[in-house]
Coordinates of C-alpha atoms and ligand atoms in Angstrom, one line a residue:
X1 CA 68.9 -18.2 6.4
X2 CA 70.6 -15.3 4.6
X3 CA 73.0 -17.8 2.9
X4 CA 70.1 -20.0 1.8
X5 CA 68.3 -17.0 0.3
X6 CA 71.3 -15.8 -1.6
X7 CA 72.1 -19.4 -2.8
X8 CA 68.6 -19.8 -4.2
X9 CA 68.8 -16.4 -5.8
X10 CA 72.0 -17.5 -7.6
X11 CA 70.4 -20.7 -8.7
X12 CA 67.4 -18.8 -10.0
X13 CA 69.7 -16.4 -11.9
X14 CA 71.6 -19.2 -13.5
X15 CA 68.5 -21.1 -14.5
X16 CA 67.0 -18.0 -15.9
X17 CA 70.1 -17.1 -17.9
X18 CA 70.7 -20.6 -19.4
X19 CA 66.9 -21.2 -20.1
X20 CA 66.8 -17.8 -21.7
X21 CA 69.6 -18.5 -24.0
X22 CA 68.4 -22.0 -25.0
X23 CA 64.9 -21.1 -25.6
X24 CA 65.3 -17.8 -27.2
X25 CA 66.9 -19.5 -30.2
X26 CA 64.2 -22.2 -30.1
X27 CA 61.6 -19.4 -30.0
X28 CA 63.2 -17.6 -32.9
X29 CA 62.9 -20.7 -35.1
X30 CA 59.5 -21.8 -33.9
X31 CA 56.1 -21.0 -35.5
X32 CA 54.7 -20.5 -32.1
X33 CA 52.5 -23.6 -31.9
X34 CA 51.5 -24.7 -28.4
X35 CA 53.9 -27.2 -26.9
X36 CA 56.6 -26.3 -29.4
X37 CA 58.4 -23.7 -27.4
X38 CA 59.3 -23.0 -23.9
X39 CA 58.9 -19.5 -22.5
X40 CA 62.2 -17.6 -22.6
X41 CA 61.2 -15.1 -19.9
X42 CA 60.4 -16.8 -16.6
X43 CA 57.2 -16.2 -14.6
X44 CA 57.8 -13.3 -12.2
X45 CA 57.7 -13.7 -8.5
X46 CA 55.9 -10.4 -8.0
X47 CA 52.4 -10.9 -9.3
X48 CA 51.7 -14.3 -7.9
X49 CA 49.3 -15.3 -5.1
X50 CA 46.4 -13.1 -4.0
X51 CA 46.8 -9.4 -3.9
X52 CA 46.7 -7.6 -0.6
X53 CA 46.8 -3.9 0.0
X54 CA 47.3 -2.0 3.3
X55 CA 44.2 -0.1 4.6
X56 CA 44.4 3.7 4.0
X57 CA 42.1 6.5 4.8
X58 CA 42.7 8.8 1.9
X59 CA 42.3 12.4 3.1
X60 CA 44.6 14.1 0.7
X61 CA 43.6 15.8 -2.6
X62 CA 42.4 12.5 -4.2
X63 CA 41.7 9.8 -4.9
X64 CA 39.4 9.6 -1.9
X65 CA 38.2 6.2 -0.7
X66 CA 35.4 4.8 -2.9
X67 CA 31.9 4.0 -1.6
X68 CA 31.6 0.2 -0.9
X69 CA 28.5 0.0 -3.1
X70 CA 30.5 1.4 -6.0
X71 CA 33.3 -1.1 -5.4
X72 CA 30.8 -4.0 -5.2
X73 CA 29.2 -2.9 -8.5
X74 CA 32.6 -3.2 -10.2
X75 CA 32.8 -6.9 -9.3
X76 CA 29.6 -7.8 -11.3
X77 CA 30.0 -10.0 -14.3
X78 CA 31.0 -8.3 -17.6
X79 CA 28.5 -7.5 -20.3
X80 CA 29.5 -6.9 -23.9
X81 CA 30.1 -3.3 -24.6
X82 CA 27.5 -3.2 -27.4
X83 CA 24.9 -5.2 -25.5
X84 CA 21.5 -3.5 -24.9
X85 CA 21.7 -4.0 -21.1
X86 CA 25.0 -2.2 -21.1
X87 CA 23.6 0.6 -23.2
X88 CA 20.9 0.9 -20.6
X89 CA 23.6 1.4 -17.9
X90 CA 25.2 4.1 -20.1
X91 CA 21.9 5.8 -20.5
X92 CA 21.4 5.8 -16.7
X93 CA 24.9 7.2 -16.3
X94 CA 23.9 10.1 -18.6
X95 CA 20.8 10.8 -16.6
X96 CA 22.9 10.9 -13.4
X97 CA 25.4 13.2 -15.1
X98 CA 22.7 15.6 -16.1
X99 CA 21.6 15.8 -12.5
X100 CA 25.1 16.3 -11.1
X101 CA 26.0 18.9 -13.7
X102 CA 22.5 20.5 -13.4
X103 CA 21.9 20.5 -17.1
X104 CA 19.3 19.4 -19.6
X105 CA 21.9 19.0 -22.3
X106 CA 21.8 15.8 -24.3
X107 CA 25.6 16.0 -24.6
X108 CA 27.0 14.4 -21.6
X109 CA 29.1 11.3 -21.3
X110 CA 32.0 9.6 -19.5
X111 CA 35.4 9.9 -21.1
X112 CA 37.4 6.7 -20.6
X113 CA 40.4 7.9 -18.5
X114 CA 41.1 10.1 -15.6
X115 CA 40.5 13.9 -15.2
X116 CA 43.3 14.6 -17.7
X117 CA 41.5 12.6 -20.3
X118 CA 38.5 14.9 -19.8
X119 CA 40.8 17.9 -20.0
X120 CA 42.3 16.7 -23.3
X121 CA 38.9 15.8 -24.8
X122 CA 37.7 19.3 -24.1
X123 CA 40.8 21.0 -25.5
X124 CA 41.0 18.7 -28.6
X125 CA 37.4 19.3 -29.5
X126 CA 36.7 22.9 -28.6
X127 CA 39.8 24.5 -30.2
X128 CA 41.0 24.5 -33.8
X129 CA 44.6 25.2 -34.7
X130 CA 45.4 28.9 -34.5
X131 CA 42.4 29.8 -32.2
X132 CA 43.0 31.6 -28.9
X133 CA 42.4 30.3 -25.4
X134 CA 42.7 32.5 -22.4
X135 CA 43.7 30.2 -19.5
X136 CA 43.0 31.2 -15.9
X137 CA 46.3 29.9 -14.5
X138 CA 46.3 30.2 -10.7
X139 CA 47.7 26.7 -10.0
X140 CA 48.9 23.5 -11.6
X141 CA 45.7 22.8 -13.6
X142 CA 45.9 26.0 -15.6
X143 CA 49.5 25.2 -16.4
X144 CA 48.5 21.8 -17.7
X145 CA 45.8 23.3 -19.9
X146 CA 48.4 25.8 -21.3
X147 CA 50.6 22.9 -22.2
X148 CA 47.8 20.8 -23.7
X149 CA 46.4 23.7 -25.7
X150 CA 49.8 24.4 -27.2
X151 CA 50.1 20.8 -28.2
X152 CA 46.8 21.2 -30.2
X153 CA 48.3 24.3 -31.8
X154 CA 46.1 26.9 -30.1
X155 CA 47.4 30.4 -29.2
X156 CA 47.6 30.4 -25.5
X157 CA 47.1 33.5 -23.4
X158 CA 48.4 32.6 -19.9
X159 CA 46.4 34.6 -17.4
X160 CA 48.7 33.9 -14.5
X161 CA 47.9 34.6 -10.8
X162 CA 49.7 33.8 -7.6
X163 CA 48.6 30.6 -5.9
X164 CA 45.8 31.3 -3.5
X165 CA 44.1 33.9 -5.7
X166 CA 41.1 33.7 -8.0
X167 CA 39.7 35.8 -10.9
X168 CA 37.3 38.7 -10.5
X169 CA 34.8 39.4 -13.2
X170 CA 36.8 42.5 -13.9
X171 CA 40.0 40.5 -14.6
X172 CA 38.1 38.2 -16.9
X173 CA 36.2 41.0 -18.7
X174 CA 39.5 42.8 -19.5
X175 CA 41.1 39.6 -20.8
X176 CA 38.1 38.8 -23.0
X177 CA 38.0 42.3 -24.3
X178 CA 41.7 42.3 -25.2
X179 CA 42.1 38.8 -26.6
X180 CA 38.6 37.8 -27.9
X181 CA 39.4 34.2 -27.4
X182 CA 37.5 31.2 -28.7
X183 CA 37.7 29.6 -25.2
X184 CA 38.1 30.8 -21.6
X185 CA 39.4 28.2 -19.2
X186 CA 38.8 28.3 -15.4
X187 CA 39.2 25.8 -12.6
X188 CA 36.3 25.7 -10.2
X189 CA 38.2 23.9 -7.4
X190 CA 42.0 24.4 -7.7
X191 CA 43.2 21.4 -5.7
X192 CA 46.9 22.5 -5.8
X193 CA 46.2 25.8 -4.1
X194 CA 42.8 25.3 -2.4
X195 CA 40.9 28.1 -4.2
X196 CA 37.2 28.1 -5.2
X197 CA 36.6 30.1 -8.4
X198 CA 33.2 31.9 -8.4
X199 CA 31.6 31.1 -11.7
X200 CA 28.3 33.0 -11.4
X201 CA 28.0 35.6 -14.2
X202 CA 31.2 34.4 -16.1
X203 CA 29.1 32.5 -18.7
X204 CA 27.1 35.7 -19.4
X205 CA 30.4 37.6 -19.9
X206 CA 31.7 35.0 -22.3
X207 CA 28.6 35.1 -24.4
X208 CA 29.0 38.8 -24.9
X209 CA 32.4 38.1 -26.5
X210 CA 31.5 35.0 -28.4
X211 CA 33.8 32.9 -26.2
X212 CA 33.1 29.4 -24.9
X213 CA 33.5 28.9 -21.1
X214 CA 35.3 25.7 -20.2
X215 CA 35.6 24.7 -16.5
X216 CA 37.6 22.0 -14.6
X217 CA 35.5 20.5 -11.8
X218 CA 37.6 17.5 -11.1
X219 CA 37.8 18.0 -7.3
X220 CA 34.6 20.0 -6.9
X221 CA 31.8 18.2 -8.8
X222 CA 29.3 17.0 -6.2
X223 CA 31.0 18.8 -3.3
X224 CA 30.1 22.4 -4.1
X225 CA 27.2 24.0 -6.0
X226 CA 27.5 24.0 -9.8
X227 CA 24.7 25.0 -12.1
X228 CA 25.9 24.4 -15.7
X229 CA 22.8 25.7 -17.5
X230 CA 21.9 28.5 -15.1
X231 CA 25.5 29.8 -15.1
X232 CA 25.7 29.4 -18.9
X233 CA 28.8 27.3 -18.7
X234 CA 29.6 25.7 -22.2
X235 CA 31.8 22.7 -21.3
X236 CA 33.0 20.9 -18.2
X237 CA 35.2 18.0 -17.4
X238 CA 35.5 16.3 -14.1
X239 CA 36.8 13.2 -12.3
X240 CA 35.3 10.1 -10.7
X241 CA 37.7 9.6 -7.8
X242 CA 36.9 12.6 -5.6
X243 CA 33.4 13.8 -4.5
X244 CA 31.7 11.2 -6.6
X245 CA 33.2 8.4 -4.5
X246 CA 34.3 6.1 -7.3
X247 CA 37.8 4.8 -8.3
X248 CA 39.8 6.8 -10.8
X249 CA 39.2 5.9 -14.4
X250 CA 36.2 8.0 -15.6
X251 CA 35.9 11.6 -16.6
X252 CA 32.4 13.1 -16.6
X253 CA 32.0 15.5 -19.5
X254 CA 29.4 18.1 -20.3
X255 CA 28.9 20.0 -23.6
X256 CA 26.2 22.7 -23.7
X257 CA 24.5 23.8 -26.9
X258 CA 27.1 26.3 -28.0
X259 CA 30.0 23.8 -27.4
X260 CA 28.2 21.2 -29.4
X261 CA 27.6 23.6 -32.2
X262 CA 31.3 24.4 -32.2
X263 CA 32.1 20.7 -32.5
X264 CA 29.6 20.4 -35.4
X265 CA 31.0 23.4 -37.3
X266 CA 34.7 22.6 -37.0
X267 CA 36.7 23.2 -40.2
X268 CA 39.5 20.8 -39.1
X269 CA 39.3 17.2 -38.0
X270 CA 39.8 16.7 -34.2
X271 CA 43.5 15.9 -33.9
X272 CA 43.0 13.0 -31.4
X273 CA 41.2 9.9 -32.6
X274 CA 40.6 8.6 -29.1
X275 CA 39.1 11.8 -27.8
X276 CA 37.1 12.8 -30.9
X277 CA 33.7 13.5 -29.4
X278 CA 32.0 13.0 -32.8
X279 CA 33.1 9.4 -32.5
X280 CA 32.9 8.9 -28.7
X281 CA 29.5 10.7 -28.8
X282 CA 28.3 8.1 -31.3
X283 CA 29.0 5.3 -28.9
X284 CA 27.1 7.2 -26.1
X285 CA 24.1 7.8 -28.3
X286 CA 24.5 11.5 -29.1
X287 CA 23.4 10.8 -32.7
X288 CA 20.9 8.4 -34.3
X289 CA 22.7 5.1 -33.9
X290 CA 25.3 3.8 -31.6
X291 CA 28.6 2.9 -33.2
X292 CA 31.6 1.1 -31.7
X293 CA 34.5 3.5 -31.1
X294 CA 36.4 1.8 -28.3
X295 CA 35.5 -0.9 -25.8
X296 CA 33.4 0.6 -23.1
X297 CA 34.9 0.5 -19.6
X298 CA 32.4 -2.1 -18.5
X299 CA 33.3 -2.5 -14.8
X300 CA 34.3 1.2 -14.4
X301 CA 30.9 2.3 -15.8
X302 CA 29.1 -0.1 -13.4
X303 CA 30.8 1.7 -10.6
X304 CA 29.9 5.1 -12.1
X305 CA 26.3 4.1 -12.5
X306 CA 26.3 3.3 -8.8
X307 CA 28.2 6.4 -7.8
X308 CA 25.6 8.6 -9.6
X309 CA 22.7 6.6 -8.1
X310 CA 24.2 7.5 -4.6
X311 CA 24.3 11.1 -5.6
X312 CA 20.6 11.0 -6.7
X313 CA 19.6 9.1 -3.5
X314 CA 21.3 11.6 -1.2
X315 CA 20.3 14.7 -3.3
X316 CA 22.8 17.3 -4.4
X317 CA 21.6 19.9 -1.9
X318 CA 22.3 17.4 0.9
X319 CA 25.7 16.5 -0.5
X320 CA 26.8 20.1 -0.7
X321 CA 25.6 20.8 2.8
X322 CA 27.4 17.7 4.1
X323 CA 30.7 18.9 2.5
X324 CA 30.2 22.3 4.0
X325 CA 29.5 21.0 7.4
X326 CA 32.6 18.8 7.6
X327 CA 34.8 21.6 6.2
X328 CA 33.5 23.9 9.0
X329 CA 34.2 21.3 11.6
X330 CA 37.7 20.8 10.2
X331 CA 38.5 24.5 10.3
X332 CA 37.1 24.9 13.8
X333 CA 39.5 22.1 15.0
X334 CA 42.5 23.4 13.0
X335 CA 42.1 26.9 14.5
X336 CA 42.3 25.4 18.0
X337 CA 45.6 24.0 16.9
X338 CA 46.7 27.5 15.8
X339 CA 46.7 26.5 12.1
X340 CA 45.6 29.0 9.5
X341 CA 44.1 28.7 6.0
X342 CA 46.5 29.4 3.1
X343 CA 43.9 31.2 1.0
X344 CA 43.5 34.8 2.3
X345 CA 39.9 35.6 1.4
X346 CA 37.2 33.4 3.0
X347 CA 35.0 33.5 -0.1
X348 CA 37.9 32.1 -2.2
X349 CA 38.4 29.0 0.0
X350 CA 37.7 25.6 -1.4
X351 CA 36.0 23.2 1.0
X352 CA 36.7 19.9 -0.8
X353 CA 40.5 20.4 -0.8
X354 CA 41.6 22.5 2.1
X355 CA 45.1 24.2 2.1
X356 CA 46.6 24.7 5.5
X357 CA 49.6 27.1 6.0
X358 CA 52.7 25.3 7.4
X359 CA 53.8 27.3 10.5
X360 CA 57.4 28.6 10.7
X361 CA 59.8 26.0 12.0
X362 CA 57.4 23.0 11.6
X363 CA 58.6 20.0 9.6
X364 CA 55.7 19.3 7.3
X365 CA 57.0 15.9 6.1
X366 CA 57.4 14.6 9.6
X367 CA 53.8 15.3 10.4
X368 CA 52.6 13.6 7.2
X369 CA 54.8 10.6 7.8
X370 CA 53.5 10.3 11.4
X371 CA 49.9 10.4 10.1
X372 CA 50.6 7.6 7.7
X373 CA 52.6 5.4 10.0
X374 CA 50.5 5.8 13.1
X375 CA 47.0 6.3 11.7
X376 CA 47.2 4.8 8.1
X377 CA 46.0 8.3 7.1
X378 CA 46.9 10.2 4.0
X379 CA 47.4 14.0 4.4
X380 CA 49.2 15.6 1.6
X381 CA 51.8 18.3 1.1
X382 CA 51.6 21.1 -1.6
X383 CA 51.8 20.7 -5.3
X384 CA 53.4 23.1 -7.9
X385 CA 53.5 26.6 -6.4
X386 CA 52.4 25.5 -2.9
X387 CA 55.1 22.9 -2.3
X388 CA 56.6 23.5 1.2
X389 CA 53.9 26.1 2.0
X390 CA 50.8 24.0 2.7
X391 CA 49.3 20.7 3.8
X392 CA 46.3 19.6 1.8
X393 CA 43.3 17.9 3.4
X394 CA 40.6 16.5 1.1
X395 CA 37.0 16.2 2.4
X396 CA 35.4 14.5 -0.6
X397 CA 32.6 12.1 -1.3
X398 CA 32.5 9.0 0.8
X399 CA 35.2 10.5 3.0
X400 CA 33.4 13.7 3.8
X401 CA 32.3 12.5 7.3
X402 CA 32.7 13.9 10.8
X403 CA 34.6 10.8 12.1
X404 CA 37.2 11.2 9.4
X405 CA 37.7 14.9 10.3
X406 CA 38.2 13.8 13.9
X407 CA 40.9 11.4 12.7
X408 CA 42.6 14.2 10.7
X409 CA 42.5 16.5 13.7
X410 CA 44.0 13.8 15.9
X411 CA 46.8 13.3 13.5
X412 CA 47.6 17.1 13.3
X413 CA 47.4 17.3 17.1
X414 CA 49.8 14.4 17.6
X415 CA 52.2 15.5 14.8
X416 CA 52.4 19.1 16.2
X417 CA 52.8 17.8 19.8
X418 CA 55.7 15.6 18.6
X419 CA 57.4 18.7 17.3
X420 CA 56.9 20.6 20.6
X421 CA 54.3 22.9 19.1
X422 CA 51.4 22.2 21.5
Ligands
LIG1 C1 41.3 20.2 -10.2 C2 41.9 19.0 -10.9 N1 42.0 19.0 -12.2 C3 42.5 18.0 -12.8 C4 43.1 16.9 -12.2 C5 43.7 15.8 -12.9 O1 42.9 14.6 -12.7 P1 43.5 13.1 -12.9 O2 44.7 13.0 -12.0 O3 42.3 12.3 -12.5 O4 43.9 12.9 -14.3 C6 43.0 16.9 -10.8 C7 43.6 15.8 -10.0 O5 43.9 15.8 -8.8 C8 42.4 18.0 -10.1 O6 42.3 18.0 -8.8

């Protein structure tokens, strides 16, 4: 059998090589009319037949499993991206976004791309070259924003903290006083460290200093309370693939009044064409008429429309309570296994991505591998400053259910038992 396989491999290689030679010269001389040339790169063996993927329960920091209704919506027939029925779907998405962001601002939309696309859109539009941004950098997302803001030629003040810590109003007040930045950046749910940044009162502080408050809510939106208007937040980006139970590919974005004014009064052109919110906003109906900027992500927006309908049907209060209840259940079970939270202060602990201290002498990778091999279950290790220190368990969106918590606890119990720890 082995010999037959290697023989056919050899024949394939030979045919490929000789065909490649013969046809590449034919192709070079051809005008490319159908039937005139033969392909000079053979059809691959990989993407042929019907795609199958193994089942996975995604209980890491994201993506989480999508809601089946969202996935079903993505299989609907395509509409043209400038067709009125598609504009209606985009309008419905914006209504859903206003609810999930708790805002009355007109200026919400979905950025085409993942959370990073939302991050880049905010930085590119809110900062002009030479302006200062103070970055709350207590994990990997602050580091990314420092990098991005530098690329857009902003002056970056890196307000570094150890992983597991958050910012007090006093910390922020001092930084605003000292640097008078155009923008202050904070991450509400720091998924690399498992912290939850308290945002209440920070918007008010920013207003006193003429600073815009920009917040990352990629892994927290829909899972923990957020009141964009009441907390006077100016700009927010998020992600589709976590508490909103949709696949990756869309970044919800919110601009409040002051952020929009900043966009309107910029002296310099936004350095990114793709993320210029003057242009993208046009397509989403921020101004009088809708103009084509890029092809709308038809199927992805169908899914987002459905994800936001699910949020509206359940109600945000119920969603927040559901996320809290499963997190409480997880921690009660983990404590029985003698596992401890990484984040010291209870009020700083994020419930959507939970960080669990790795006990001395335990092999964290063996536990994660066992969970995957035996339970088809994803539990993750640390990221950035938490590598080797924590496991991360996500309880987000469609996955924030008691039976999934039971599965995670069973995997921890089994993994620890295998290492003689129980
Ligand atoms: C808090 C936070 N911000 C930003 C991102 C980046 O999002 P994406 O990977 O969708 O680009 C993530 C992704 O895990 C995240 O958890």
